[in-house]
């Protein structure tokens, strides 16, 4: 199997695992400060990834040349997750997932600015279709709300976080100096934890951790292991195999996975009209991947 195919499989798994963060995050966001939650989450994620690295041969001194790189990557990724949880305080999970699908458009732009990655005509068409589908879902298929540009605070906050994510993806390749994906992931997790403890250390100390409901601990375990450590490994691996815009194309599957998560958790299905917008995001993914290994 070629590196390109492995990159695609990595991003397929990435999109499914990330989707769980939206559903579980919306159930957790109002119980704990986002900065405190994600500071602990990144620290736990760094511990998990360090075990993976040790099992695969351990760390080398050369892996930590120019450690400022990990502060940059961790800071960007940490900002994304904090703003995601802040947005999920008010934004419905499917709507937030639709905001996430705007990330490929921004990633393509930053990929061009930072790595000179050129967008093809098919990619531009796919990104336009995906963006239209995302807006369809964000505005709940309400044309009057779209024309009035009535968008919720949660979606706006999360969109700012998605800008950080869009910058992060090409920066992974730009700042990589030959480190394996798990090593780079560990550095990113540790750098993110450092930045977030500086940012939200007071909230970490002020949180009554023993009094938190069970859903917070479930979400912390899931996000630390699957939606942080595992997904960052997958994302960093795929970023070294595929163009940045194609890596983020898989975010178009996120609303579909979130619908599945919401149904599994007993929250029902969105309206048929909203499902139409989700279908457009899936079409955008297929266009981006057509005839591509």
PDB file of N, CA and C in Angstrom, residues 138-236:
ATOM      1  N   UNK A 138     -25.013  25.172   8.794  1.00  0.00           N
ATOM      2  CA  UNK A 138     -24.808  26.172   9.834  1.00  0.00           C
ATOM      3  C   UNK A 138     -26.044  27.038  10.018  1.00  0.00           C
ATOM      4  N   UNK A 139     -26.689  27.398   8.903  1.00  0.00           N
ATOM      5  CA  UNK A 139     -27.880  28.243   8.972  1.00  0.00           C
ATOM      6  C   UNK A 139     -29.168  27.427   9.012  1.00  0.00           C
ATOM      7  N   UNK A 140     -29.036  26.100   9.307  1.00  0.00           N
ATOM      8  CA  UNK A 140     -30.189  25.215   9.503  1.00  0.00           C
ATOM      9  C   UNK A 140     -31.132  25.211   8.305  1.00  0.00           C
ATOM     10  N   UNK A 141     -30.563  25.323   7.092  1.00  0.00           N
ATOM     11  CA  UNK A 141     -31.337  25.313   5.854  1.00  0.00           C
ATOM     12  C   UNK A 141     -32.377  26.428   5.823  1.00  0.00           C
ATOM     13  N   UNK A 142     -32.114  27.523   6.529  1.00  0.00           N
ATOM     14  CA  UNK A 142     -33.039  28.655   6.610  1.00  0.00           C
ATOM     15  C   UNK A 142     -32.479  29.778   5.737  1.00  0.00           C
ATOM     16  N   UNK A 143     -33.079  29.972   4.541  1.00  0.00           N
ATOM     17  CA  UNK A 143     -32.579  30.970   3.603  1.00  0.00           C
ATOM     18  C   UNK A 143     -32.651  32.373   4.187  1.00  0.00           C
ATOM     19  N   UNK A 144     -33.705  32.665   4.935  1.00  0.00           N
ATOM     20  CA  UNK A 144     -33.822  34.005   5.513  1.00  0.00           C
ATOM     21  C   UNK A 144     -32.716  34.262   6.529  1.00  0.00           C
ATOM     22  N   UNK A 145     -32.351  33.239   7.302  1.00  0.00           N
ATOM     23  CA  UNK A 145     -31.260  33.396   8.271  1.00  0.00           C
ATOM     24  C   UNK A 145     -29.928  33.592   7.552  1.00  0.00           C
ATOM     25  N   UNK A 146     -29.754  32.890   6.405  1.00  0.00           N
ATOM     26  CA  UNK A 146     -28.536  33.042   5.631  1.00  0.00           C
ATOM     27  C   UNK A 146     -28.432  34.451   5.060  1.00  0.00           C
ATOM     28  N   UNK A 147     -29.541  34.945   4.483  1.00  0.00           N
ATOM     29  CA  UNK A 147     -29.532  36.279   3.888  1.00  0.00           C
ATOM     30  C   UNK A 147     -29.298  37.365   4.942  1.00  0.00           C
ATOM     31  N   UNK A 148     -29.814  37.116   6.149  1.00  0.00           N
ATOM     32  CA  UNK A 148     -29.609  38.079   7.238  1.00  0.00           C
ATOM     33  C   UNK A 148     -28.293  37.831   7.963  1.00  0.00           C
ATOM     34  N   UNK A 149     -27.617  36.757   7.573  1.00  0.00           N
ATOM     35  CA  UNK A 149     -26.373  36.308   8.189  1.00  0.00           C
ATOM     36  C   UNK A 149     -26.534  36.194   9.702  1.00  0.00           C
ATOM     37  N   UNK A 150     -27.596  35.492  10.103  1.00  0.00           N
ATOM     38  CA  UNK A 150     -27.850  35.255  11.517  1.00  0.00           C
ATOM     39  C   UNK A 150     -27.134  33.977  11.940  1.00  0.00           C
ATOM     40  N   UNK A 151     -26.001  34.150  12.539  1.00  0.00           N
ATOM     41  CA  UNK A 151     -25.193  33.016  12.955  1.00  0.00           C
ATOM     42  C   UNK A 151     -24.943  33.098  14.454  1.00  0.00           C
ATOM     43  N   UNK A 152     -24.974  31.958  15.110  1.00  0.00           N
ATOM     44  CA  UNK A 152     -24.851  31.933  16.557  1.00  0.00           C
ATOM     45  C   UNK A 152     -23.458  32.265  17.051  1.00  0.00           C
ATOM     46  N   UNK A 153     -23.373  32.706  18.313  1.00  0.00           N
ATOM     47  CA  UNK A 153     -22.085  33.049  18.910  1.00  0.00           C
ATOM     48  C   UNK A 153     -21.164  31.831  18.947  1.00  0.00           C
ATOM     49  N   UNK A 154     -21.728  30.669  19.247  1.00  0.00           N
ATOM     50  CA  UNK A 154     -20.915  29.471  19.338  1.00  0.00           C
ATOM     51  C   UNK A 154     -20.228  29.142  18.030  1.00  0.00           C
ATOM     52  N   UNK A 155     -20.953  29.293  16.921  1.00  0.00           N
ATOM     53  CA  UNK A 155     -20.370  29.023  15.611  1.00  0.00           C
ATOM     54  C   UNK A 155     -19.254  30.015  15.279  1.00  0.00           C
ATOM     55  N   UNK A 156     -19.437  31.288  15.673  1.00  0.00           N
ATOM     56  CA  UNK A 156     -18.417  32.306  15.410  1.00  0.00           C
ATOM     57  C   UNK A 156     -17.147  32.012  16.204  1.00  0.00           C
ATOM     58  N   UNK A 157     -17.307  31.678  17.484  1.00  0.00           N
ATOM     59  CA  UNK A 157     -16.150  31.362  18.328  1.00  0.00           C
ATOM     60  C   UNK A 157     -15.400  30.165  17.757  1.00  0.00           C
ATOM     61  N   UNK A 158     -16.145  29.144  17.371  1.00  0.00           N
ATOM     62  CA  UNK A 158     -15.498  27.946  16.857  1.00  0.00           C
ATOM     63  C   UNK A 158     -14.817  28.207  15.512  1.00  0.00           C
ATOM     64  N   UNK A 159     -15.391  29.068  14.699  1.00  0.00           N
ATOM     65  CA  UNK A 159     -14.780  29.411  13.413  1.00  0.00           C
ATOM     66  C   UNK A 159     -13.391  30.009  13.619  1.00  0.00           C
ATOM     67  N   UNK A 160     -13.240  30.841  14.646  1.00  0.00           N
ATOM     68  CA  UNK A 160     -11.921  31.413  14.945  1.00  0.00           C
ATOM     69  C   UNK A 160     -10.944  30.293  15.290  1.00  0.00           C
ATOM     70  N   UNK A 161     -11.423  29.303  16.034  1.00  0.00           N
ATOM     71  CA  UNK A 161     -10.587  28.153  16.344  1.00  0.00           C
ATOM     72  C   UNK A 161     -10.188  27.389  15.097  1.00  0.00           C
ATOM     73  N   UNK A 162     -11.104  27.292  14.144  1.00  0.00           N
ATOM     74  CA  UNK A 162     -10.813  26.574  12.905  1.00  0.00           C
ATOM     75  C   UNK A 162      -9.733  27.270  12.078  1.00  0.00           C
ATOM     76  N   UNK A 163      -9.622  28.590  12.226  1.00  0.00           N
ATOM     77  CA  UNK A 163      -8.535  29.310  11.553  1.00  0.00           C
ATOM     78  C   UNK A 163      -7.199  28.815  12.091  1.00  0.00           C
ATOM     79  N   UNK A 164      -7.113  28.640  13.410  1.00  0.00           N
ATOM     80  CA  UNK A 164      -5.882  28.118  14.012  1.00  0.00           C
ATOM     81  C   UNK A 164      -5.584  26.718  13.493  1.00  0.00           C
ATOM     82  N   UNK A 165      -6.613  25.891  13.351  1.00  0.00           N
ATOM     83  CA  UNK A 165      -6.436  24.528  12.835  1.00  0.00           C
ATOM     84  C   UNK A 165      -5.941  24.563  11.394  1.00  0.00           C
ATOM     85  N   UNK A 166      -6.488  25.485  10.598  1.00  0.00           N
ATOM     86  CA  UNK A 166      -6.102  25.594   9.191  1.00  0.00           C
ATOM     87  C   UNK A 166      -4.645  25.997   9.038  1.00  0.00           C
ATOM     88  N   UNK A 167      -4.150  26.829   9.940  1.00  0.00           N
ATOM     89  CA  UNK A 167      -2.731  27.214   9.912  1.00  0.00           C
ATOM     90  C   UNK A 167      -1.870  26.042  10.379  1.00  0.00           C
ATOM     91  N   UNK A 168      -2.363  25.317  11.360  1.00  0.00           N
ATOM     92  CA  UNK A 168      -1.603  24.214  11.948  1.00  0.00           C
ATOM     93  C   UNK A 168      -1.229  23.151  10.911  1.00  0.00           C
ATOM     94  N   UNK A 169      -2.162  22.782  10.029  1.00  0.00           N
ATOM     95  CA  UNK A 169      -1.932  21.659   9.117  1.00  0.00           C
ATOM     96  C   UNK A 169      -0.713  21.852   8.218  1.00  0.00           C
ATOM     97  N   UNK A 170      -0.591  22.952   7.462  1.00  0.00           N
ATOM     98  CA  UNK A 170       0.631  23.117   6.656  1.00  0.00           C
ATOM     99  C   UNK A 170       1.873  23.370   7.509  1.00  0.00           C
ATOM    100  N   UNK A 171       1.683  23.925   8.726  1.00  0.00           N
ATOM    101  CA  UNK A 171       2.827  24.176   9.591  1.00  0.00           C
ATOM    102  C   UNK A 171       3.491  22.873  10.037  1.00  0.00           C
ATOM    103  N   UNK A 172       2.705  21.780  10.126  1.00  0.00           N
ATOM    104  CA  UNK A 172       3.274  20.488  10.496  1.00  0.00           C
ATOM    105  C   UNK A 172       4.387  20.109   9.529  1.00  0.00           C
ATOM    106  N   UNK A 173       4.090  20.225   8.231  1.00  0.00           N
ATOM    107  CA  UNK A 173       5.101  19.875   7.229  1.00  0.00           C
ATOM    108  C   UNK A 173       6.216  20.915   7.184  1.00  0.00           C
ATOM    109  N   UNK A 174       5.855  22.169   7.340  1.00  0.00           N
ATOM    110  CA  UNK A 174       6.842  23.244   7.253  1.00  0.00           C
ATOM    111  C   UNK A 174       7.887  23.146   8.369  1.00  0.00           C
ATOM    112  N   UNK A 175       7.472  22.749   9.575  1.00  0.00           N
ATOM    113  CA  UNK A 175       8.366  22.734  10.723  1.00  0.00           C
ATOM    114  C   UNK A 175       8.981  21.364  11.000  1.00  0.00           C
ATOM    115  N   UNK A 176       8.537  20.341  10.290  1.00  0.00           N
ATOM    116  CA  UNK A 176       9.076  19.006  10.529  1.00  0.00           C
ATOM    117  C   UNK A 176      10.529  18.914  10.054  1.00  0.00           C
ATOM    118  N   UNK A 177      11.376  18.282  10.859  1.00  0.00           N
ATOM    119  CA  UNK A 177      12.791  18.113  10.513  1.00  0.00           C
ATOM    120  C   UNK A 177      13.171  16.644  10.485  1.00  0.00           C
ATOM    121  N   UNK A 178      12.230  15.830  10.032  1.00  0.00           N
ATOM    122  CA  UNK A 178      12.491  14.407   9.888  1.00  0.00           C
ATOM    123  C   UNK A 178      12.043  13.557  11.050  1.00  0.00           C
ATOM    124  N   UNK A 179      11.393  14.166  12.048  1.00  0.00           N
ATOM    125  CA  UNK A 179      10.926  13.390  13.193  1.00  0.00           C
ATOM    126  C   UNK A 179       9.766  12.476  12.783  1.00  0.00           C
ATOM    127  N   UNK A 180       9.686  11.258  13.339  1.00  0.00           N
ATOM    128  CA  UNK A 180       8.513  10.405  13.105  1.00  0.00           C
ATOM    129  C   UNK A 180       7.255  11.073  13.653  1.00  0.00           C
ATOM    130  N   UNK A 181       6.111  10.702  13.096  1.00  0.00           N
ATOM    131  CA  UNK A 181       4.848  11.332  13.501  1.00  0.00           C
ATOM    132  C   UNK A 181       4.591  11.229  15.011  1.00  0.00           C
ATOM    133  N   UNK A 182       4.801  10.071  15.659  1.00  0.00           N
ATOM    134  CA  UNK A 182       4.545  10.015  17.107  1.00  0.00           C
ATOM    135  C   UNK A 182       5.431  10.965  17.913  1.00  0.00           C
ATOM    136  N   UNK A 183       6.695  11.130  17.495  1.00  0.00           N
ATOM    137  CA  UNK A 183       7.601  12.037  18.211  1.00  0.00           C
ATOM    138  C   UNK A 183       7.130  13.478  18.055  1.00  0.00           C
ATOM    139  N   UNK A 184       6.800  13.845  16.832  1.00  0.00           N
ATOM    140  CA  UNK A 184       6.291  15.192  16.593  1.00  0.00           C
ATOM    141  C   UNK A 184       4.990  15.419  17.352  1.00  0.00           C
ATOM    142  N   UNK A 185       4.161  14.372  17.436  1.00  0.00           N
ATOM    143  CA  UNK A 185       2.903  14.469  18.178  1.00  0.00           C
ATOM    144  C   UNK A 185       3.166  14.701  19.659  1.00  0.00           C
ATOM    145  N   UNK A 186       4.124  13.961  20.216  1.00  0.00           N
ATOM    146  CA  UNK A 186       4.464  14.156  21.626  1.00  0.00           C
ATOM    147  C   UNK A 186       4.896  15.604  21.874  1.00  0.00           C
ATOM    148  N   UNK A 187       5.763  16.122  20.995  1.00  0.00           N
ATOM    149  CA  UNK A 187       6.209  17.499  21.156  1.00  0.00           C
ATOM    150  C   UNK A 187       5.050  18.476  21.077  1.00  0.00           C
ATOM    151  N   UNK A 188       4.131  18.220  20.147  1.00  0.00           N
ATOM    152  CA  UNK A 188       2.959  19.085  20.006  1.00  0.00           C
ATOM    153  C   UNK A 188       2.078  19.034  21.238  1.00  0.00           C
ATOM    154  N   UNK A 189       1.836  17.815  21.761  1.00  0.00           N
ATOM    155  CA  UNK A 189       1.012  17.658  22.961  1.00  0.00           C
ATOM    156  C   UNK A 189       1.654  18.342  24.165  1.00  0.00           C
ATOM    157  N   UNK A 190       2.968  18.142  24.335  1.00  0.00           N
ATOM    158  CA  UNK A 190       3.657  18.734  25.473  1.00  0.00           C
ATOM    159  C   UNK A 190       3.703  20.252  25.339  1.00  0.00           C
ATOM    160  N   UNK A 191       3.990  20.729  24.113  1.00  0.00           N
ATOM    161  CA  UNK A 191       3.987  22.175  23.886  1.00  0.00           C
ATOM    162  C   UNK A 191       2.614  22.775  24.116  1.00  0.00           C
ATOM    163  N   UNK A 192       1.564  22.062  23.656  1.00  0.00           N
ATOM    164  CA  UNK A 192       0.202  22.541  23.867  1.00  0.00           C
ATOM    165  C   UNK A 192      -0.156  22.574  25.341  1.00  0.00           C
ATOM    166  N   UNK A 193       0.240  21.531  26.088  1.00  0.00           N
ATOM    167  CA  UNK A 193      -0.039  21.500  27.527  1.00  0.00           C
ATOM    168  C   UNK A 193       0.652  22.673  28.226  1.00  0.00           C
ATOM    169  N   UNK A 194       1.902  22.950  27.844  1.00  0.00           N
ATOM    170  CA  UNK A 194       2.644  24.058  28.448  1.00  0.00           C
ATOM    171  C   UNK A 194       1.930  25.386  28.214  1.00  0.00           C
ATOM    172  N   UNK A 195       1.525  25.621  26.966  1.00  0.00           N
ATOM    173  CA  UNK A 195       0.841  26.872  26.630  1.00  0.00           C
ATOM    174  C   UNK A 195      -0.493  26.977  27.366  1.00  0.00           C
ATOM    175  N   UNK A 196      -1.242  25.873  27.409  1.00  0.00           N
ATOM    176  CA  UNK A 196      -2.569  25.905  28.018  1.00  0.00           C
ATOM    177  C   UNK A 196      -2.502  26.043  29.534  1.00  0.00           C
ATOM    178  N   UNK A 197      -1.471  25.450  30.165  1.00  0.00           N
ATOM    179  CA  UNK A 197      -1.339  25.645  31.611  1.00  0.00           C
ATOM    180  C   UNK A 197      -0.951  27.087  31.930  1.00  0.00           C
ATOM    181  N   UNK A 198      -0.154  27.713  31.053  1.00  0.00           N
ATOM    182  CA  UNK A 198       0.127  29.136  31.238  1.00  0.00           C
ATOM    183  C   UNK A 198      -1.144  29.966  31.074  1.00  0.00           C
ATOM    184  N   UNK A 199      -1.958  29.582  30.094  1.00  0.00           N
ATOM    185  CA  UNK A 199      -3.181  30.316  29.767  1.00  0.00           C
ATOM    186  C   UNK A 199      -4.261  30.080  30.817  1.00  0.00           C
ATOM    187  N   UNK A 200      -4.482  28.815  31.174  1.00  0.00           N
ATOM    188  CA  UNK A 200      -5.611  28.490  32.043  1.00  0.00           C
ATOM    189  C   UNK A 200      -5.225  27.805  33.338  1.00  0.00           C
ATOM    190  N   UNK A 201      -3.979  28.011  33.803  1.00  0.00           N
ATOM    191  CA  UNK A 201      -3.543  27.362  35.033  1.00  0.00           C
ATOM    192  C   UNK A 201      -4.404  27.711  36.231  1.00  0.00           C
ATOM    193  N   UNK A 202      -4.833  28.956  36.293  1.00  0.00           N
ATOM    194  CA  UNK A 202      -5.692  29.375  37.395  1.00  0.00           C
ATOM    195  C   UNK A 202      -7.004  28.622  37.409  1.00  0.00           C
ATOM    196  N   UNK A 203      -7.570  28.392  36.221  1.00  0.00           N
ATOM    197  CA  UNK A 203      -8.823  27.650  36.123  1.00  0.00           C
ATOM    198  C   UNK A 203      -8.624  26.178  36.479  1.00  0.00           C
ATOM    199  N   UNK A 204      -7.451  25.640  36.136  1.00  0.00           N
ATOM    200  CA  UNK A 204      -7.166  24.248  36.510  1.00  0.00           C
ATOM    201  C   UNK A 204      -7.189  24.107  38.028  1.00  0.00           C
ATOM    202  N   UNK A 205      -6.542  25.039  38.737  1.00  0.00           N
ATOM    203  CA  UNK A 205      -6.492  24.990  40.193  1.00  0.00           C
ATOM    204  C   UNK A 205      -7.847  25.286  40.820  1.00  0.00           C
ATOM    205  N   UNK A 206      -8.641  26.128  40.170  1.00  0.00           N
ATOM    206  CA  UNK A 206      -9.932  26.520  40.737  1.00  0.00           C
ATOM    207  C   UNK A 206     -11.024  25.472  40.511  1.00  0.00           C
ATOM    208  N   UNK A 207     -10.794  24.537  39.595  1.00  0.00           N
ATOM    209  CA  UNK A 207     -11.808  23.534  39.282  1.00  0.00           C
ATOM    210  C   UNK A 207     -11.898  22.484  40.392  1.00  0.00           C
ATOM    211  N   UNK A 208     -13.123  22.200  40.814  1.00  0.00           N
ATOM    212  CA  UNK A 208     -13.362  21.141  41.796  1.00  0.00           C
ATOM    213  C   UNK A 208     -13.490  19.823  41.031  1.00  0.00           C
ATOM    214  N   UNK A 209     -12.359  19.193  40.761  1.00  0.00           N
ATOM    215  CA  UNK A 209     -12.330  18.023  39.894  1.00  0.00           C
ATOM    216  C   UNK A 209     -13.147  16.866  40.463  1.00  0.00           C
ATOM    217  N   UNK A 210     -13.164  16.724  41.778  1.00  0.00           N
ATOM    218  CA  UNK A 210     -13.892  15.612  42.392  1.00  0.00           C
ATOM    219  C   UNK A 210     -15.401  15.739  42.233  1.00  0.00           C
ATOM    220  N   UNK A 211     -15.871  16.979  42.032  1.00  0.00           N
ATOM    221  CA  UNK A 211     -17.314  17.202  41.938  1.00  0.00           C
ATOM    222  C   UNK A 211     -17.840  17.161  40.502  1.00  0.00           C
ATOM    223  N   UNK A 212     -16.956  16.976  39.536  1.00  0.00           N
ATOM    224  CA  UNK A 212     -17.387  16.983  38.137  1.00  0.00           C
ATOM    225  C   UNK A 212     -18.234  15.747  37.822  1.00  0.00           C
ATOM    226  N   UNK A 213     -19.258  15.895  36.964  1.00  0.00           N
ATOM    227  CA  UNK A 213     -20.080  14.745  36.594  1.00  0.00           C
ATOM    228  C   UNK A 213     -19.305  13.735  35.759  1.00  0.00           C
ATOM    229  N   UNK A 214     -19.811  12.524  35.695  1.00  0.00           N
ATOM    230  CA  UNK A 214     -19.128  11.442  34.994  1.00  0.00           C
ATOM    231  C   UNK A 214     -18.852  11.720  33.537  1.00  0.00           C
ATOM    232  N   UNK A 215     -19.755  12.469  32.873  1.00  0.00           N
ATOM    233  CA  UNK A 215     -19.593  12.718  31.437  1.00  0.00           C
ATOM    234  C   UNK A 215     -18.310  13.495  31.166  1.00  0.00           C
ATOM    235  N   UNK A 216     -17.879  14.339  32.119  1.00  0.00           N
ATOM    236  CA  UNK A 216     -16.643  15.091  31.930  1.00  0.00           C
ATOM    237  C   UNK A 216     -15.454  14.137  31.900  1.00  0.00           C
ATOM    238  N   UNK A 217     -15.446  13.157  32.794  1.00  0.00           N
ATOM    239  CA  UNK A 217     -14.339  12.196  32.846  1.00  0.00           C
ATOM    240  C   UNK A 217     -14.348  11.278  31.629  1.00  0.00           C
ATOM    241  N   UNK A 218     -15.536  10.907  31.178  1.00  0.00           N
ATOM    242  CA  UNK A 218     -15.635  10.093  29.953  1.00  0.00           C
ATOM    243  C   UNK A 218     -15.084  10.870  28.767  1.00  0.00           C
ATOM    244  N   UNK A 219     -15.478  12.132  28.664  1.00  0.00           N
ATOM    245  CA  UNK A 219     -15.017  12.970  27.558  1.00  0.00           C
ATOM    246  C   UNK A 219     -13.520  13.221  27.649  1.00  0.00           C
ATOM    247  N   UNK A 220     -13.019  13.421  28.871  1.00  0.00           N
ATOM    248  CA  UNK A 220     -11.581  13.642  29.049  1.00  0.00           C
ATOM    249  C   UNK A 220     -10.798  12.417  28.592  1.00  0.00           C
ATOM    250  N   UNK A 221     -11.257  11.222  28.977  1.00  0.00           N
ATOM    251  CA  UNK A 221     -10.557   9.997  28.575  1.00  0.00           C
ATOM    252  C   UNK A 221     -10.617   9.817  27.064  1.00  0.00           C
ATOM    253  N   UNK A 222     -11.793  10.025  26.483  1.00  0.00           N
ATOM    254  CA  UNK A 222     -11.939   9.839  25.031  1.00  0.00           C
ATOM    255  C   UNK A 222     -11.096  10.850  24.264  1.00  0.00           C
ATOM    256  N   UNK A 223     -11.189  12.115  24.665  1.00  0.00           N
ATOM    257  CA  UNK A 223     -10.478  13.150  23.907  1.00  0.00           C
ATOM    258  C   UNK A 223      -8.965  13.068  24.105  1.00  0.00           C
ATOM    259  N   UNK A 224      -8.527  12.689  25.316  1.00  0.00           N
ATOM    260  CA  UNK A 224      -7.083  12.608  25.562  1.00  0.00           C
ATOM    261  C   UNK A 224      -6.445  11.494  24.747  1.00  0.00           C
ATOM    262  N   UNK A 225      -7.129  10.343  24.673  1.00  0.00           N
ATOM    263  CA  UNK A 225      -6.547   9.190  23.985  1.00  0.00           C
ATOM    264  C   UNK A 225      -6.886   9.201  22.497  1.00  0.00           C
ATOM    265  N   UNK A 226      -8.176   9.209  22.179  1.00  0.00           N
ATOM    266  CA  UNK A 226      -8.597   9.028  20.788  1.00  0.00           C
ATOM    267  C   UNK A 226      -8.640  10.340  19.996  1.00  0.00           C
ATOM    268  N   UNK A 227      -9.238  11.375  20.569  1.00  0.00           N
ATOM    269  CA  UNK A 227      -9.430  12.613  19.818  1.00  0.00           C
ATOM    270  C   UNK A 227      -8.272  13.589  19.967  1.00  0.00           C
ATOM    271  N   UNK A 228      -7.236  13.216  20.710  1.00  0.00           N
ATOM    272  CA  UNK A 228      -6.047  14.057  20.800  1.00  0.00           C
ATOM    273  C   UNK A 228      -4.823  13.269  20.374  1.00  0.00           C
ATOM    274  N   UNK A 229      -4.402  12.301  21.200  1.00  0.00           N
ATOM    275  CA  UNK A 229      -3.167  11.571  20.903  1.00  0.00           C
ATOM    276  C   UNK A 229      -3.249  10.820  19.580  1.00  0.00           C
ATOM    277  N   UNK A 230      -4.289  10.015  19.410  1.00  0.00           N
ATOM    278  CA  UNK A 230      -4.404   9.202  18.196  1.00  0.00           C
ATOM    279  C   UNK A 230      -4.635  10.068  16.973  1.00  0.00           C
ATOM    280  N   UNK A 231      -5.544  11.045  17.067  1.00  0.00           N
ATOM    281  CA  UNK A 231      -5.850  11.857  15.884  1.00  0.00           C
ATOM    282  C   UNK A 231      -4.674  12.738  15.477  1.00  0.00           C
ATOM    283  N   UNK A 232      -3.883  13.213  16.444  1.00  0.00           N
ATOM    284  CA  UNK A 232      -2.728  14.036  16.066  1.00  0.00           C
ATOM    285  C   UNK A 232      -1.681  13.179  15.360  1.00  0.00           C
ATOM    286  N   UNK A 233      -1.496  11.933  15.820  1.00  0.00           N
ATOM    287  CA  UNK A 233      -0.598  11.019  15.104  1.00  0.00           C
ATOM    288  C   UNK A 233      -1.096  10.815  13.674  1.00  0.00           C
ATOM    289  N   UNK A 234      -2.400  10.560  13.533  1.00  0.00           N
ATOM    290  CA  UNK A 234      -2.985  10.344  12.201  1.00  0.00           C
ATOM    291  C   UNK A 234      -2.829  11.582  11.327  1.00  0.00           C
ATOM    292  N   UNK A 235      -3.114  12.754  11.912  1.00  0.00           N
ATOM    293  CA  UNK A 235      -3.044  14.000  11.149  1.00  0.00           C
ATOM    294  C   UNK A 235      -1.604  14.310  10.741  1.00  0.00           C
ATOM    295  N   UNK A 236      -0.669  14.117  11.646  1.00  0.00           N
ATOM    296  CA  UNK A 236       0.725  14.421  11.308  1.00  0.00           C
ATOM    297  C   UNK A 236       1.252  13.435  10.279  1.00  0.00           C
TER     298      UNK A 236
END
